Amino acid sequence: MDNNNSEVRFDSDQCHLVRIDKQDVAFSAAESRNLLVAMEQARQSGIYVGCRGGGCGKCRIRVLDGDYASKRMSRAWVSPQEEAEGVVLACRIFARSEMVIAPYPPELAHSYQTP
Amino acid sequence: MRKGVMRPGHIQLRVLDMDEAVNHYRDLLGLIEMDRDEQGRVYLKGWTEVDKFSVVLREAESAGVDFVGYKCVDEATVDRLREELVAYGCKVEDIPAGELKDCGRRVRFDSPTGHMFEIFATKTQTGKWGVGKVNPEAWPRELTGMKATRFDHCLLYGPNIAGTIDLFRTVLGFELAEQVLDGEGTRLAGFLTVGMKAHDVAFIEHPEPGKLHHASFFLDTWYDVLRAADLIAMTDTSLDIGPTRHGLTHGETIYFFDPSGNRTEVFAGGDYHYPDHEPVTWEADKLGKAIFYHDRVLNERFLTVLT
Ligand code: FES
Ligand SMILES: [Fe+2]
């Protein structure tokens, strides 16, 4: 699955409420901001902040509910099947409706060799 | 003992989106775009570098480093070191001339930390960019962004840095300039050089193999590092930490991320090394100060966020 969605538009300022499941955390995310940076800018925490670029995997989450657009994220941390099931990197997705998410950070010592 | 390896020659980085990556390395860092190839790879360099390129970007499904290459004084040295690498137990692969555009044959080898390295001796020399070879001006007026002058070093994370450091010292003739030792004398970090620079490559012990911590580019002055910080703010680039100073090597530095999550450093200053210098030692309980000299506290991100 080619997940380099470079044609998706990320310039809308419309905002959506994002809740972190089982935590008392909610923040508003503009459609143009990735979820991780939206959380940081709302001075909230709950998802680990790493590179903010889809490379390090530290911000991995499960989307429990809601719609989103996404940019390419490293296959070292999210397989095509996982991505289809809503496992994503928070720094590479953009809210398109109200959302409920849960942290799902990767194990250390994940080994992945790129072809 | 030096073995004929001269300097870092190139690093090939994996990026998730080439256009975004070029914005980062060319327009923000101010590297010069030198070429592209049929595979879509983009070749860049800092303006003071005489060889045609030092940074190769490859669009891929993951971020990180493909390989780091070191330039040797001549082809005979590459032949000799190839034999020594085989005898040492490395898996060696011969990469034909032209696989990287305008680069001669390379000898690629693996390492205990899981990184791939290369040695080579031939690459087209286009000279310093934007200034003449005779009566050169001080700098080209067309530079953009941070005006990075050269690819300087990278910091790599992996298991068994003792093994990779031994390989670099024994076979390739690198010298240990700085190190971090824990209470039992175990080396947690090693900074290696093949010249007078404070480091040409560095390793930190970490369970995941083959990881990139950062690729680093040299700036002229501390003020240039502060100006780089301004540009990071202006472009809303993902900041890691800085501007600050390292205890290790004492360089003035700022860390930030490329749009695929690979960490970039730009730095100025730093110590120097001669072959008769003892390694400079930092103790593990002073690791905070060794890494971030002003804050004296290590952040979690420095130790765990890698590509
Ligand atoms: S913070 Fe690194 S992948 Fe999201
Ligand atoms: Fe560095």
CSV table of C-alpha atoms and ligand atoms in Angstrom, one decimal:
chain,number,residue,atom,x,y,z
A,1,MET,CA,0.0,0.0,0.0
A,2,ASP,CA,1.5,3.3,-1.0
A,3,ASN,CA,0.7,5.6,1.8
A,4,ASN,CA,2.4,8.8,0.5
A,5,ASN,CA,-0.8,10.8,0.3
A,6,SER,CA,0.8,13.9,-1.1
A,7,GLU,CA,-2.4,15.0,-2.8
A,8,VAL,CA,-4.3,15.4,0.5
A,9,ARG,CA,-5.0,19.0,1.4
A,10,PHE,CA,-3.9,20.1,4.9
A,11,ASP,CA,-4.8,23.8,4.8
A,12,SER,CA,-8.2,23.9,6.5
A,13,ASP,CA,-8.5,25.6,9.9
A,14,GLN,CA,-11.6,23.8,10.9
A,15,CYS,CA,-11.1,22.3,14.4
A,16,HIS,CA,-12.2,19.0,15.9
A,17,LEU,CA,-12.2,17.7,19.5
A,18,VAL,CA,-9.8,14.8,20.1
A,19,ARG,CA,-10.1,12.8,23.3
A,20,ILE,CA,-7.5,10.4,24.7
A,21,ASP,CA,-9.3,7.3,25.8
A,22,LYS,CA,-9.3,6.5,29.6
A,23,GLN,CA,-7.4,9.7,30.4
A,24,ASP,CA,-8.8,13.0,31.3
A,25,VAL,CA,-7.3,14.6,28.2
A,26,ALA,CA,-9.0,16.4,25.4
A,27,PHE,CA,-7.8,19.0,22.9
A,28,SER,CA,-8.8,20.8,19.8
A,29,ALA,CA,-7.1,19.9,16.6
A,30,ALA,CA,-7.2,22.1,13.5
A,31,GLU,CA,-7.5,20.1,10.2
A,32,SER,CA,-4.1,21.6,9.2
A,33,ARG,CA,-2.2,20.5,12.3
A,34,ASN,CA,-1.1,16.9,12.9
A,35,LEU,CA,-2.6,15.4,16.1
A,36,LEU,CA,0.7,15.4,18.0
A,37,VAL,CA,1.5,19.0,17.5
A,38,ALA,CA,-2.1,20.0,18.2
A,39,MET,CA,-1.8,18.2,21.5
A,40,GLU,CA,1.5,20.0,22.3
A,41,GLN,CA,0.1,23.4,21.4
A,42,ALA,CA,-2.9,22.8,23.6
A,43,ARG,CA,-0.3,22.1,26.4
A,44,GLN,CA,-1.7,18.6,26.9
A,45,SER,CA,0.2,15.4,27.2
A,46,GLY,CA,-0.6,11.7,27.0
A,47,ILE,CA,1.1,10.8,23.7
A,48,TYR,CA,4.9,10.7,23.7
A,49,VAL,CA,6.5,13.5,21.6
A,50,GLY,CA,9.4,12.4,19.5
A,51,CYS,CA,10.5,13.6,16.1
A,52,ARG,CA,7.1,14.9,14.9
A,53,GLY,CA,7.9,13.7,11.4
A,54,GLY,CA,6.7,10.1,11.2
A,55,GLY,CA,10.1,8.5,11.5
A,56,CYS,CA,10.8,7.5,15.2
A,57,GLY,CA,7.5,5.8,16.0
A,58,LYS,CA,7.3,7.1,19.5
A,59,CYS,CA,3.9,8.8,19.0
A,60,ARG,CA,2.1,5.6,17.8
A,61,ILE,CA,-1.6,5.5,18.7
A,62,ARG,CA,-4.7,3.5,18.0
A,63,VAL,CA,-7.7,5.5,16.6
A,64,LEU,CA,-10.7,4.1,18.4
A,65,ASP,CA,-13.2,6.5,16.7
A,66,GLY,CA,-13.3,9.3,14.1
A,67,ASP,CA,-12.1,10.2,10.7
A,68,TYR,CA,-8.7,11.5,9.7
A,69,ALA,CA,-6.4,12.2,6.8
A,70,SER,CA,-2.8,10.9,6.9
A,71,LYS,CA,0.6,11.5,5.5
A,72,ARG,CA,3.2,8.8,4.9
A,73,MET,CA,4.5,7.2,8.1
A,74,SER,CA,7.5,4.9,8.6
A,75,ARG,CA,6.8,1.2,7.9
A,76,ALA,CA,9.3,0.5,10.7
A,77,TRP,CA,6.5,1.2,13.1
A,78,VAL,CA,3.2,0.7,11.3
A,79,SER,CA,2.5,-2.1,8.8
A,80,PRO,CA,0.0,-1.6,6.0
A,81,GLN,CA,-2.4,-4.0,7.8
A,82,GLU,CA,-2.0,-2.1,11.1
A,83,GLU,CA,-2.6,1.2,9.3
A,84,ALA,CA,-5.8,-0.1,7.8
A,85,GLU,CA,-6.9,-1.1,11.4
A,86,GLY,CA,-6.3,2.5,12.7
A,87,VAL,CA,-2.8,2.0,14.2
A,88,VAL,CA,-1.1,5.3,13.1
A,89,LEU,CA,1.6,7.8,14.1
A,90,ALA,CA,-0.1,10.8,15.7
A,91,CYS,CA,2.3,13.2,14.1
A,92,ARG,CA,1.2,12.1,10.6
A,93,ILE,CA,-2.6,12.2,10.9
A,94,PHE,CA,-5.0,15.2,10.7
A,95,ALA,CA,-8.4,15.2,12.3
A,96,ARG,CA,-11.4,15.3,10.0
A,97,SER,CA,-14.1,14.7,12.7
A,98,GLU,CA,-14.2,14.3,16.5
A,99,MET,CA,-11.8,11.6,17.5
A,100,VAL,CA,-11.0,9.1,20.3
A,101,ILE,CA,-7.5,7.8,20.4
A,102,ALA,CA,-5.3,5.6,22.7
A,103,PRO,CA,-1.5,5.6,23.1
A,104,TYR,CA,0.1,2.5,21.6
A,105,PRO,CA,3.9,3.2,21.8
A,106,PRO,CA,6.1,0.6,20.1
A,107,GLU,CA,8.4,-1.8,22.0
A,108,LEU,CA,12.0,-0.9,22.1
A,109,ALA,CA,14.4,-3.0,20.1
A,110,HIS,CA,12.1,-3.3,17.2
A,111,SER,CA,14.3,-4.3,14.3
A,112,TYR,CA,13.3,-3.4,10.8
A,113,GLN,CA,15.6,-3.5,7.8
A,114,THR,CA,14.5,-1.5,4.8
A,115,PRO,CA,14.8,-3.2,1.4
B,1,MET,CA,47.6,4.5,13.7
B,2,ARG,CA,46.3,6.1,10.5
B,3,LYS,CA,45.5,3.7,7.7
B,4,GLY,CA,44.7,6.0,4.8
B,5,VAL,CA,41.1,6.9,5.5
B,6,MET,CA,40.8,10.6,5.1
B,7,ARG,CA,37.4,11.8,6.1
B,8,PRO,CA,33.6,11.2,6.1
B,9,GLY,CA,32.7,11.1,2.4
B,10,HIS,CA,28.9,10.7,2.2
B,11,ILE,CA,25.8,9.6,4.1
B,12,GLN,CA,22.7,8.2,2.4
B,13,LEU,CA,19.5,9.1,4.3
B,14,ARG,CA,16.0,7.6,3.9
B,15,VAL,CA,13.2,10.1,3.7
B,16,LEU,CA,9.4,9.7,3.5
B,17,ASP,CA,8.8,12.5,1.1
B,18,MET,CA,11.4,13.8,-1.2
B,19,ASP,CA,10.0,17.3,-1.8
B,20,GLU,CA,9.8,18.0,1.9
B,21,ALA,CA,13.3,16.6,2.4
B,22,VAL,CA,14.7,18.8,-0.2
B,23,ASN,CA,13.1,21.8,1.4
B,24,HIS,CA,14.9,20.8,4.6
B,25,TYR,CA,18.3,20.0,3.4
B,26,ARG,CA,18.6,22.5,0.5
B,27,ASP,CA,16.4,25.4,1.5
B,28,LEU,CA,16.7,25.4,5.3
B,29,LEU,CA,20.2,23.9,5.9
B,30,GLY,CA,21.5,25.7,2.8
B,31,LEU,CA,23.2,22.7,1.2
B,32,ILE,CA,23.7,22.8,-2.5
B,33,GLU,CA,21.7,20.5,-4.7
B,34,MET,CA,24.3,19.0,-7.0
B,35,ASP,CA,22.4,16.2,-8.9
B,36,ARG,CA,19.6,13.7,-9.1
B,37,ASP,CA,19.6,10.1,-10.5
B,38,GLU,CA,17.2,7.8,-12.3
B,39,GLN,CA,16.3,6.2,-9.0
B,40,GLY,CA,15.1,9.7,-7.8
B,41,ARG,CA,17.9,10.1,-5.3
B,42,VAL,CA,19.0,13.7,-4.7
B,43,TYR,CA,22.7,14.6,-4.2
B,44,LEU,CA,23.7,17.6,-2.1
B,45,LYS,CA,26.8,19.0,-0.4
B,46,GLY,CA,27.9,21.9,1.8
B,47,TRP,CA,29.5,24.7,-0.2
B,48,THR,CA,33.1,24.3,1.2
B,49,GLU,CA,33.3,20.6,0.2
B,50,VAL,CA,35.4,19.8,-2.8
B,51,ASP,CA,33.9,16.5,-3.8
B,52,LYS,CA,30.7,16.6,-5.8
B,53,PHE,CA,28.3,15.5,-3.0
B,54,SER,CA,28.2,14.3,0.6
B,55,VAL,CA,24.5,13.8,1.3
B,56,VAL,CA,22.3,11.5,-0.7
B,57,LEU,CA,18.5,11.4,0.0
B,58,ARG,CA,16.5,8.4,-1.0
B,59,GLU,CA,12.7,8.3,-0.7
B,60,ALA,CA,11.7,5.2,1.1
B,61,GLU,CA,9.0,3.7,3.4
B,62,SER,CA,11.0,4.3,6.5
B,63,ALA,CA,13.3,7.0,7.8
B,64,GLY,CA,17.0,6.4,8.9
B,65,VAL,CA,20.4,5.9,7.4
B,66,ASP,CA,21.3,3.5,4.6
B,67,PHE,CA,25.1,3.8,4.8
B,68,VAL,CA,27.9,6.1,5.7
B,69,GLY,CA,31.0,6.3,3.4
B,70,TYR,CA,34.5,7.3,4.2
B,71,LYS,CA,37.0,8.5,1.6
B,72,CYS,CA,40.5,7.0,1.4
B,73,VAL,CA,43.7,8.6,0.0
B,74,ASP,CA,43.8,6.2,-3.0
B,75,GLU,CA,42.4,3.0,-4.6
B,76,ALA,CA,45.4,0.9,-3.4
B,77,THR,CA,44.3,1.8,0.2
B,78,VAL,CA,40.8,0.7,-0.6
B,79,ASP,CA,42.2,-2.7,-1.9
B,80,ARG,CA,44.3,-3.1,1.2
B,81,LEU,CA,41.5,-2.2,3.7
B,82,ARG,CA,39.1,-4.4,1.8
B,83,GLU,CA,41.4,-7.4,2.6
B,84,GLU,CA,41.7,-6.4,6.2
B,85,LEU,CA,37.9,-6.0,6.5
B,86,VAL,CA,37.4,-9.5,5.2
B,87,ALA,CA,40.1,-10.9,7.5
B,88,TYR,CA,38.5,-9.1,10.4
B,89,GLY,CA,35.2,-10.9,9.7
B,90,CYS,CA,33.1,-8.2,8.0
B,91,LYS,CA,30.7,-9.1,5.3
B,92,VAL,CA,32.0,-7.2,2.3
B,93,GLU,CA,30.1,-6.1,-0.8
B,94,ASP,CA,31.7,-4.5,-3.9
B,95,ILE,CA,29.5,-1.7,-5.2
B,96,PRO,CA,30.5,-0.8,-8.8
B,97,ALA,CA,31.5,2.6,-10.0
B,98,GLY,CA,28.6,4.8,-11.0
B,99,GLU,CA,26.0,3.2,-8.6
B,100,LEU,CA,26.2,6.6,-7.0
B,101,LYS,CA,26.6,9.1,-9.8
B,102,ASP,CA,30.1,10.4,-10.3
B,103,CYS,CA,31.5,8.1,-7.6
B,104,GLY,CA,34.0,5.4,-8.1
B,105,ARG,CA,33.7,1.8,-6.8
B,106,ARG,CA,32.9,1.4,-3.1
B,107,VAL,CA,33.5,-1.4,-0.7
B,108,ARG,CA,30.5,-1.8,1.6
B,109,PHE,CA,30.8,-3.6,4.9
B,110,ASP,CA,28.6,-4.4,7.9
B,111,SER,CA,29.4,-3.8,11.6
B,112,PRO,CA,28.5,-5.1,15.0
B,113,THR,CA,26.1,-2.2,15.7
B,114,GLY,CA,24.1,-3.1,12.6
B,115,HIS,CA,25.2,-0.1,10.5
B,116,MET,CA,26.4,-0.3,6.9
B,117,PHE,CA,29.6,1.6,6.1
B,118,GLU,CA,31.6,2.1,2.9
B,119,ILE,CA,35.1,3.1,1.9
B,120,PHE,CA,36.0,4.6,-1.5
B,121,ALA,CA,38.7,6.7,-3.0
B,122,THR,CA,37.3,8.3,-6.2
B,123,LYS,CA,34.6,10.9,-6.6
B,124,THR,CA,34.3,13.7,-9.1
B,125,GLN,CA,35.7,16.9,-7.6
B,126,THR,CA,33.7,19.9,-8.6
B,127,GLY,CA,35.6,22.1,-6.1
B,128,LYS,CA,34.1,24.4,-3.5
B,129,TRP,CA,30.8,25.7,-4.7
B,130,GLY,CA,30.4,29.3,-5.8
B,131,VAL,CA,34.0,30.4,-5.4
B,132,GLY,CA,36.8,30.0,-7.8
B,133,LYS,CA,39.8,27.7,-7.4
B,134,VAL,CA,42.2,30.6,-7.9
B,135,ASN,CA,42.0,33.8,-5.8
B,136,PRO,CA,38.8,32.5,-4.2
B,137,GLU,CA,36.4,34.9,-2.5
B,138,ALA,CA,35.5,34.4,1.2
B,139,TRP,CA,32.1,32.9,0.5
B,140,PRO,CA,29.6,32.6,-2.3
B,141,ARG,CA,26.9,35.3,-2.1
B,142,GLU,CA,24.1,33.0,-3.3
B,143,LEU,CA,23.9,30.8,-0.2
B,144,THR,CA,20.5,30.3,1.5
B,145,GLY,CA,19.2,29.2,4.9
B,146,MET,CA,21.7,28.2,7.5
B,147,LYS,CA,24.6,28.2,5.0
B,148,ALA,CA,25.9,24.8,6.3
B,149,THR,CA,29.5,24.5,5.2
B,150,ARG,CA,30.0,20.7,5.2
B,151,PHE,CA,28.6,17.3,6.3
B,152,ASP,CA,30.7,16.8,9.4
B,153,HIS,CA,29.8,13.6,11.3
B,154,CYS,CA,27.0,11.4,12.4
B,155,LEU,CA,26.0,9.8,15.7
B,156,LEU,CA,24.9,6.2,15.4
B,157,TYR,CA,23.1,4.1,18.0
B,158,GLY,CA,23.3,0.3,18.2
B,159,PRO,CA,24.3,-2.7,20.3
B,160,ASN,CA,27.9,-3.7,20.9
B,161,ILE,CA,29.6,-0.3,20.2
B,162,ALA,CA,32.7,-1.9,21.6
B,163,GLY,CA,32.8,-4.1,18.4
B,164,THR,CA,32.2,-1.3,15.9
B,165,ILE,CA,34.7,1.0,17.7
B,166,ASP,CA,37.3,-1.7,17.6
B,167,LEU,CA,36.6,-2.2,13.9
B,168,PHE,CA,37.0,1.5,13.2
B,169,ARG,CA,40.2,1.7,15.3
B,170,THR,CA,41.9,-1.5,14.3
B,171,VAL,CA,41.0,-1.8,10.6
B,172,LEU,CA,40.3,1.8,9.5
B,173,GLY,CA,42.8,3.7,11.7
B,174,PHE,CA,40.3,5.9,13.5
B,175,GLU,CA,41.4,7.3,16.9
B,176,LEU,CA,39.2,7.5,20.0
B,177,ALA,CA,39.0,11.2,20.8
B,178,GLU,CA,36.3,11.2,23.5
B,179,GLN,CA,34.4,8.6,25.5
B,180,VAL,CA,31.8,8.1,28.2
B,181,LEU,CA,32.6,5.5,30.8
B,182,ASP,CA,30.3,4.1,33.5
B,183,GLY,CA,31.5,3.1,37.0
B,184,GLU,CA,32.7,-0.3,35.9
B,185,GLY,CA,34.7,1.2,33.0
B,186,THR,CA,32.2,0.1,30.3
B,187,ARG,CA,32.2,2.5,27.4
B,188,LEU,CA,28.7,3.9,26.8
B,189,ALA,CA,29.8,6.3,24.1
B,190,GLY,CA,32.8,6.7,21.8
B,191,PHE,CA,33.7,9.6,19.6
B,192,LEU,CA,36.2,8.7,16.8
B,193,THR,CA,38.3,10.8,14.5
B,194,VAL,CA,40.6,10.2,11.5
B,195,GLY,CA,42.0,13.7,11.5
B,196,MET,CA,42.2,16.7,13.8
B,197,LYS,CA,38.4,17.2,14.1
B,198,ALA,CA,36.8,16.4,17.5
B,199,HIS,CA,34.9,13.6,15.8
B,200,ASP,CA,34.2,12.1,12.4
B,201,VAL,CA,31.7,9.5,13.8
B,202,ALA,CA,30.3,8.7,17.2
B,203,PHE,CA,28.6,5.7,18.7
B,204,ILE,CA,26.2,5.3,21.7
B,205,GLU,CA,25.3,1.9,23.1
B,206,HIS,CA,21.6,1.1,22.5
B,207,PRO,CA,19.7,-2.2,22.0
B,208,GLU,CA,18.2,-1.5,18.6
B,209,PRO,CA,20.6,-2.1,15.7
B,210,GLY,CA,21.4,0.3,12.9
B,211,LYS,CA,19.9,3.4,14.3
B,212,LEU,CA,20.6,7.0,13.3
B,213,HIS,CA,20.7,9.6,16.1
B,214,HIS,CA,21.7,12.6,14.0
B,215,ALA,CA,23.6,13.8,10.9
B,216,SER,CA,25.6,16.9,11.6
B,217,PHE,CA,26.6,19.9,9.6
B,218,PHE,CA,29.3,22.5,10.4
B,219,LEU,CA,28.6,26.2,10.7
B,220,ASP,CA,31.3,28.9,11.1
B,221,THR,CA,30.4,30.6,14.4
B,222,TRP,CA,28.1,30.4,17.5
B,223,TYR,CA,26.2,33.3,16.0
B,224,ASP,CA,25.4,31.1,13.0
B,225,VAL,CA,23.9,28.5,15.4
B,226,LEU,CA,21.7,31.2,16.9
B,227,ARG,CA,20.7,32.3,13.4
B,228,ALA,CA,19.9,28.7,12.6
B,229,ALA,CA,17.6,28.7,15.6
B,230,ASP,CA,15.8,31.8,14.2
B,231,LEU,CA,15.3,30.0,10.9
B,232,ILE,CA,13.9,26.9,12.7
B,233,ALA,CA,11.3,29.2,14.4
B,234,MET,CA,10.5,31.1,11.1
B,235,THR,CA,9.9,27.8,9.2
B,236,ASP,CA,8.0,26.1,12.1
B,237,THR,CA,10.6,23.2,11.9
B,238,SER,CA,10.4,20.5,14.6
B,239,LEU,CA,12.9,21.5,17.3
B,240,ASP,CA,14.6,19.0,19.5
B,241,ILE,CA,16.9,21.0,21.8
B,242,GLY,CA,19.1,24.0,21.8
B,243,PRO,CA,20.8,26.3,21.1
B,244,THR,CA,23.2,25.0,23.7
B,245,ARG,CA,26.7,23.6,24.1
B,246,HIS,CA,27.9,20.0,24.4
B,247,GLY,CA,30.3,19.0,27.2
B,248,LEU,CA,31.6,16.2,24.9
B,249,THR,CA,33.7,18.0,22.2
B,250,HIS,CA,32.5,21.4,23.6
B,251,GLY,CA,30.8,22.3,20.3
B,252,GLU,CA,28.0,24.8,20.2
B,253,THR,CA,24.9,23.1,18.8
B,254,ILE,CA,21.2,22.9,18.0
B,255,TYR,CA,19.2,19.7,17.2
B,256,PHE,CA,16.1,19.6,15.1
B,257,PHE,CA,14.3,17.1,12.9
B,258,ASP,CA,13.9,16.8,9.2
B,259,PRO,CA,10.3,16.3,7.9
B,260,SER,CA,10.7,12.5,8.0
B,261,GLY,CA,11.9,12.5,11.6
B,262,ASN,CA,15.7,12.1,11.1
B,263,ARG,CA,17.5,14.3,13.5
B,264,THR,CA,19.8,17.1,12.1
B,265,GLU,CA,22.4,18.9,14.0
B,266,VAL,CA,24.2,22.1,13.1
B,267,PHE,CA,27.1,23.1,15.2
B,268,ALA,CA,30.2,25.4,15.5
B,269,GLY,CA,33.4,25.3,17.4
B,270,GLY,CA,34.6,22.1,19.2
B,271,ASP,CA,37.9,20.7,20.4
B,272,TYR,CA,40.7,19.3,18.3
B,273,HIS,CA,42.6,16.0,18.4
B,274,TYR,CA,46.2,14.9,17.6
B,275,PRO,CA,47.3,11.2,17.5
B,276,ASP,CA,49.2,11.7,20.8
B,277,HIS,CA,46.1,12.9,22.7
B,278,GLU,CA,44.7,10.7,25.4
B,279,PRO,CA,40.9,10.2,24.9
B,280,VAL,CA,38.9,12.8,26.8
B,281,THR,CA,36.7,10.9,29.3
B,282,TRP,CA,33.3,11.9,30.7
B,283,GLU,CA,31.8,9.9,33.6
B,284,ALA,CA,28.4,8.4,33.1
B,285,ASP,CA,27.0,10.1,36.2
B,286,LYS,CA,27.9,13.4,34.5
B,287,LEU,CA,26.1,12.4,31.3
B,288,GLY,CA,23.7,15.2,31.5
B,289,LYS,CA,26.5,17.8,31.5
B,290,ALA,CA,28.4,15.8,28.9
B,291,ILE,CA,25.5,16.0,26.4
B,292,PHE,CA,23.9,19.4,27.3
B,293,TYR,CA,26.6,21.4,29.1
B,294,HIS,CA,24.3,24.3,30.1
B,295,ASP,CA,21.1,22.4,31.3
B,296,ARG,CA,23.3,19.5,32.7
B,297,VAL,CA,20.2,17.3,32.4
B,298,LEU,CA,19.6,14.7,29.8
B,299,ASN,CA,16.2,14.6,28.2
B,300,GLU,CA,14.5,11.3,27.5
B,301,ARG,CA,14.3,12.2,23.8
B,302,PHE,CA,18.1,12.3,23.3
B,303,LEU,CA,18.4,8.7,24.4
B,304,THR,CA,15.3,7.2,22.7
B,305,VAL,CA,14.2,9.1,19.7
B,306,LEU,CA,16.0,7.6,16.7
B,307,THR,CA,15.3,6.6,13.1
C,1,FES,S1,6.9,11.7,17.0
C,1,FES,FE1,8.3,10.5,15.8
C,1,FES,S2,7.0,9.3,14.6
C,1,FES,FE2,5.6,10.7,15.5
C,2,FE,FE,26.9,15.7,16.7
